[in-house]
Short mmCIF file of C-alpha atoms in Angstrom, two decimals:
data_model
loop_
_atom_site.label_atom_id
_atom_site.label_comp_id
_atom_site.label_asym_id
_atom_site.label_seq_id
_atom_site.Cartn_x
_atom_site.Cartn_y
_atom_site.Cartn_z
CA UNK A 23 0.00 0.00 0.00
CA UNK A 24 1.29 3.10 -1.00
CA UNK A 25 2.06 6.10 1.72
CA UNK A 26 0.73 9.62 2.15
CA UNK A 27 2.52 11.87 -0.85
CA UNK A 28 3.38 15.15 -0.87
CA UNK A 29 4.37 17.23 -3.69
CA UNK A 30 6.01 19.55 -4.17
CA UNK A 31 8.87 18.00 -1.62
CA UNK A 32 10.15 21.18 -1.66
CA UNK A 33 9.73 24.69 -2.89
CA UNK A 34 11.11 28.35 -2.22
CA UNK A 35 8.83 31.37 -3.05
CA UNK A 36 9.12 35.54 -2.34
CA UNK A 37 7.11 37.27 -0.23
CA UNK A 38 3.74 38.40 -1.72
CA UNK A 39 4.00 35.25 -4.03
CA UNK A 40 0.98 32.48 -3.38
CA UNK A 41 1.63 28.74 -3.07
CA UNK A 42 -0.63 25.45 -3.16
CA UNK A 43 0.65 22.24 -1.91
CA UNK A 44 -0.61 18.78 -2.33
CA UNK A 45 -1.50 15.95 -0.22
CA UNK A 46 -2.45 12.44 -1.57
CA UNK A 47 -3.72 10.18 1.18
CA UNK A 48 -3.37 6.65 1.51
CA UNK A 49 -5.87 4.47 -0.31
CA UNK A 50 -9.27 3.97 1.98
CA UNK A 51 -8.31 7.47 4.12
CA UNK A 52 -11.11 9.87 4.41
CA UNK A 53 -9.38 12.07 6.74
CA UNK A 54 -6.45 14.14 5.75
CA UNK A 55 -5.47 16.94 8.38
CA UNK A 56 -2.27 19.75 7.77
CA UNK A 57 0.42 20.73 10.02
CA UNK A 58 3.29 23.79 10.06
CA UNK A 59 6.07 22.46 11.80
CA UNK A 60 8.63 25.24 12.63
CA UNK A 61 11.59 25.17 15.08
CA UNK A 62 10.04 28.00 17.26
CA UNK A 63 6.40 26.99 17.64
CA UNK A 64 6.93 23.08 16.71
CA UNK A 65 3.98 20.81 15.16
CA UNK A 66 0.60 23.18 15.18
CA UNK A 67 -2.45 22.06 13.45
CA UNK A 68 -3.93 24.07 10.11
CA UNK A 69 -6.83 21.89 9.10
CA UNK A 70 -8.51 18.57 8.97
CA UNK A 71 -10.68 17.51 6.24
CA UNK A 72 -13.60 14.66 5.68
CA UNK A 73 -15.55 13.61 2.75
CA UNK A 74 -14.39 17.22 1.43
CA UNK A 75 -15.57 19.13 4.31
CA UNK A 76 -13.80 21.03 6.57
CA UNK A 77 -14.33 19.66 10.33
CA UNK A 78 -11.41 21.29 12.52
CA UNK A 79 -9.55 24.57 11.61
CA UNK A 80 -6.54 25.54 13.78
CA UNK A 81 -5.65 29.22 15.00
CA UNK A 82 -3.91 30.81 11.80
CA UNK A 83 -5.12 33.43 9.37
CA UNK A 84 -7.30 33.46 6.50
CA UNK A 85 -4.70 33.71 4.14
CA UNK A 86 -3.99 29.61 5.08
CA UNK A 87 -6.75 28.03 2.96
CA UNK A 88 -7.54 24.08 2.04
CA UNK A 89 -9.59 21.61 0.23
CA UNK A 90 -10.26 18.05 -0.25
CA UNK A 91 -11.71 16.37 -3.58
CA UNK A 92 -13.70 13.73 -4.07
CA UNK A 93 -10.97 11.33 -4.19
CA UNK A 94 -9.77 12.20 -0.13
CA UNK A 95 -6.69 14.31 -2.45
CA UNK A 96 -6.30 17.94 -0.53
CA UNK A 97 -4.73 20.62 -0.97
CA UNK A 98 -3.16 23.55 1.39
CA UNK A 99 -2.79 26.97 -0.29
CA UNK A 100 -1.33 30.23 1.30
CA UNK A 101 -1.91 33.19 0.17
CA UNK A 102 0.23 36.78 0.04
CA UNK A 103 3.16 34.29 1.67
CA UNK A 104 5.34 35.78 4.89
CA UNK A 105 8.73 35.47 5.97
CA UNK A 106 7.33 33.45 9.05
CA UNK A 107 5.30 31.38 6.55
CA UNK A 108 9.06 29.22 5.82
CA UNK A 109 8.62 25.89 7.39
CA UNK A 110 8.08 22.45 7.08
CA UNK A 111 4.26 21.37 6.04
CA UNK A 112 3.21 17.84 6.85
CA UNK A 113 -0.01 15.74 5.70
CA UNK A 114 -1.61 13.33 7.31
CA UNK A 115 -4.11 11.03 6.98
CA UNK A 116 -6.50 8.25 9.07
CA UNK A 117 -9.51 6.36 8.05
CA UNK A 118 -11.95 7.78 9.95
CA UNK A 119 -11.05 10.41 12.43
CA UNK A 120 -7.52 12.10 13.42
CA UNK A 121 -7.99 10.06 16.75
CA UNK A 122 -7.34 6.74 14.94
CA UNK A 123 -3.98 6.18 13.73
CA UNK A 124 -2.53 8.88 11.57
CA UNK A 125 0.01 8.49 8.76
CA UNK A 126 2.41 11.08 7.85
CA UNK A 127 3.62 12.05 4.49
CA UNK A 128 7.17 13.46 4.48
CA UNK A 129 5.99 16.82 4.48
CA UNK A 130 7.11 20.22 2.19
CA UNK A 131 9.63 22.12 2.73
CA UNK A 132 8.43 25.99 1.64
CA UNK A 133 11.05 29.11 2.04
CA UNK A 134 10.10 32.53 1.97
CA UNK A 135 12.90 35.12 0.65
CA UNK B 25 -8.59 22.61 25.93
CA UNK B 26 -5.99 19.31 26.05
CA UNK B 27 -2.43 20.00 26.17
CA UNK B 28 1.08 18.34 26.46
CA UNK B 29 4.16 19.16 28.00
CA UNK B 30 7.25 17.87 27.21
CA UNK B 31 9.65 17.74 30.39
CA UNK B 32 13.26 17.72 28.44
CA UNK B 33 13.70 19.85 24.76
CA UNK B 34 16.71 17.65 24.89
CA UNK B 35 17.76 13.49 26.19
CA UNK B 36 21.35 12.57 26.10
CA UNK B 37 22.26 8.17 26.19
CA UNK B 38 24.76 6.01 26.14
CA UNK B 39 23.74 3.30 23.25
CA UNK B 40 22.71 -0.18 25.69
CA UNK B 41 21.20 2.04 28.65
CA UNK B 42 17.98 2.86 29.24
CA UNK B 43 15.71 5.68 27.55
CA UNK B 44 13.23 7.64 29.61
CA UNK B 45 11.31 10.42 27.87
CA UNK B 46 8.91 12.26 30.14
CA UNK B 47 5.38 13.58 29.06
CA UNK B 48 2.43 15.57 31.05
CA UNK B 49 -0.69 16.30 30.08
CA UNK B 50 -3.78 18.03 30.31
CA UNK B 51 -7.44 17.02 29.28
CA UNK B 52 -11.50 17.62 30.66
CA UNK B 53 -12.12 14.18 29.24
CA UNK B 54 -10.65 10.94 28.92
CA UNK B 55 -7.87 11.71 26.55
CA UNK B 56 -6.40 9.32 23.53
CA UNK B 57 -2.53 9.83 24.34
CA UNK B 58 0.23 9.09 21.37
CA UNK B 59 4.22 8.87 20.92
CA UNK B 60 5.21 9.65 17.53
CA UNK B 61 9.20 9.67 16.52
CA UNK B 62 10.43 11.94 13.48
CA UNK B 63 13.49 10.72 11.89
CA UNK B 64 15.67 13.72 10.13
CA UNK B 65 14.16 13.97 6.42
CA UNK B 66 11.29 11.94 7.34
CA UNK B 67 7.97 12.05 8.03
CA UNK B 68 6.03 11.19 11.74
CA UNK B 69 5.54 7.46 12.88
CA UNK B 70 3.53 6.02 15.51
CA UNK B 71 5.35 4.66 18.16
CA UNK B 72 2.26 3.84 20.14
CA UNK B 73 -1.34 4.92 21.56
CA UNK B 74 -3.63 4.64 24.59
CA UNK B 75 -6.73 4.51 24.81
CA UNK B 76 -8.41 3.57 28.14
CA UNK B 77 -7.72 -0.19 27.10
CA UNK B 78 -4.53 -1.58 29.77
CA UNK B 79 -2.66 1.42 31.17
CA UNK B 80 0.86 0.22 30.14
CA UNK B 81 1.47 0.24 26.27
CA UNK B 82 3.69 -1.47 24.20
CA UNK B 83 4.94 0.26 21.10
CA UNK B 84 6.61 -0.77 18.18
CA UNK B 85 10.94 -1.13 18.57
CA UNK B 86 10.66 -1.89 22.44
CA UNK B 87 9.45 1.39 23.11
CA UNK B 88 6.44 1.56 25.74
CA UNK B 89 4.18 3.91 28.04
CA UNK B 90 2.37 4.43 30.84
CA UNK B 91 -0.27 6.04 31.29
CA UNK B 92 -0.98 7.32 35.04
CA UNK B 93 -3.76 9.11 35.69
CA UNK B 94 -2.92 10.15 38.75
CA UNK B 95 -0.04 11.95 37.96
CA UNK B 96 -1.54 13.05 34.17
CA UNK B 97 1.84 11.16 33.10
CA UNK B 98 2.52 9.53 29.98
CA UNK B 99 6.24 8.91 30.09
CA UNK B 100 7.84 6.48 27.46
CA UNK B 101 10.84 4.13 27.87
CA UNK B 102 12.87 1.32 26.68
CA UNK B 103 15.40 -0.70 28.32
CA UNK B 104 18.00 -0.59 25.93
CA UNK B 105 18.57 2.11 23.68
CA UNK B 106 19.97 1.47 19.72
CA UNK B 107 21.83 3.82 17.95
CA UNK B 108 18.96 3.69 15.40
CA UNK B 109 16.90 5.69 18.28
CA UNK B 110 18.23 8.66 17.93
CA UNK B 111 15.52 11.07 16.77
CA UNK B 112 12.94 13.27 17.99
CA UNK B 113 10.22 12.12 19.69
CA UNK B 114 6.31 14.09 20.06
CA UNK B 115 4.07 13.16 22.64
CA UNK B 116 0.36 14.04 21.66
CA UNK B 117 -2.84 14.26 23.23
CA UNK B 118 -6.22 14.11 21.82
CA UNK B 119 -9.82 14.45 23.11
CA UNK B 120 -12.67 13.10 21.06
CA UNK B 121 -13.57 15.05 17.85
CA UNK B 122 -11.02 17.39 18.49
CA UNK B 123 -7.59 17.77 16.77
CA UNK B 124 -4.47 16.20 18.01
CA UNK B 125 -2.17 18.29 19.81
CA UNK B 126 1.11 18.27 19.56
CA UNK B 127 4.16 18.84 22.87
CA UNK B 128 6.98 20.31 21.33
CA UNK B 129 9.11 17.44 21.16
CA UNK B 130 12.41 15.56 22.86
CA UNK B 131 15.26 15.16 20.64
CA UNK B 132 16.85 11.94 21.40
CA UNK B 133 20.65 11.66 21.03
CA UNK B 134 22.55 8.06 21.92
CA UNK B 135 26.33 8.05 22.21
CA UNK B 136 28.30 5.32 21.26
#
C-alpha cells in the first residue's frame, strides 16, 4: 500500500507570491489533516478535512486556505506568503477520524525570501 | 482545551542504557494519548497509543508507556537504547472530535 505523498517536496517562493501544496492520502483514508512544523512553535495544526468538508480549523489566518476532492486528495494553499510562513508542512491522513492512527507524508519544505 | 508538555527539549544516552522520555498532560475528558518519533528527512511514525484499554502500552521497537492518571503522566521508555533511536520524539494528546495536539518534542541523542 502506498504512503501519504506530498508534492512539491520542496519549494522556495518571495514574499507576496501564493503557493498550493498537495496531499495524496493513503488508499481507503477519508481524513487528511495539515500541520506547520517550525523550530520556534513546533507541530501546530492548520486543518482537517472529511468527505471534502472542513471539520477542525486551527488558529492561523485566513490567508492559510484548504480543500479536499472527491478522491480524499487535498490541498493547502497560502496566500500573500510571509517570511514566518518558511517551514516544514506535513499531511496526514487516518480512516476515519484524526484520533485513529494517523500516517504522515514526508511533508514540504516551503522558504520565503 | 488538552495539552502536552514535554519535560526535556533535549535526552542525552549512552547506546545499551535505558531511555526515559517524560510527558504531562492536560485534558477535561478521557484523553487518547500518542508517541510519535520523526526521523531527520522523514515524516512522523507512531510509536504507540492509549486509549483507556490496559494502562501500560507497548509500542513498536521496544518502546512503551504508561499512562498514570494520577499523575496526568505519559512517560515512554525502553530498556535498551539502539543507535537507530536517535531522533525526535512528540508526545500528543487528543480528546474526542477534536484535533491532536502536539508537545513540542524531545530530541533523542545516543552516544556510542
Amino acid at each position: 500500500k502506498a504512503g501519504v505523498t506530498q508534492t512539491p517536496r520542496y519549494l522556495i517562493k518571495t514574499r507576496g507570491q501564493q503557493v498550493t501544496l498537495s496531499c495524496s492520502p493513503i488508499s481507503g483514508h477519508r481524513s487528511v489533516s495539515w500541520y506547520q512544523q517550525t523550530p520556534g512553535q513546533g507541530l501546530q495544526f492548520l486543518f482537517e478535512y472529511f468527505s471534502e468538508t472542513q471539520r477542525n480549523k486551527g488558529n492561523f489566518p485566513g490567508r492559510f486556505s484548504g480543500r479536499q476532492f472527491s478522491n480524499s486528495r487535498s490541498e493547502m494553499n497560502v496566500s500573500t506568503l510571509e517570511l514566518g510562513d518558511s517551514a516544514l508542512y506535513l499531511c496526514a491522513s487516518s480512516l476515519w477520524d484524526p484520533e485513529n492512527e494517523q500516517f504522515f507524508g514526508p511533508g514540504t519544505r516551503l522558504t520565503v525570501l | 482545551a488538552q495539552s502536552v508538555t514535554q519535560l526535556d527539549s533535549h535526552v542525552s544516552v549512552s547506546e545499551g542504557t535505558p531511555v526515559l522520555l517524560r510527558c504531562n498532560y492536560s485534558s477535561s475528558y478521557s484523553p487518547s494519548l500518542f508517541w510519535y518519533v520523526q526521523h531527520p528527512n522523514k515524516g512522523l511514525q507512531l510509536l504507540l497509543k492509549y486509549t483507556s484499554a490496559a494502562t501500560l502500552v507497548k509500542g513498536i521497537n521496544g518502546f512503551e508507556a504508561e499512562f498514570k492518571k494520577s499523575e496526568t503522566s505519559f512517560h515512554l521508555t525502553k530498556p535498551s537504547a539502539h543507535m537507530s533511536d536517535a531522533a525526535e520524539y512528540f508526545c500528543v494528546v487528543s480528546e474526542r472530535n477534536t484535533p491532536l495536539v502536539f508537545g513540542k518534542g524531545t530530541r533523542l541523542s545516543v552516544i556510542a
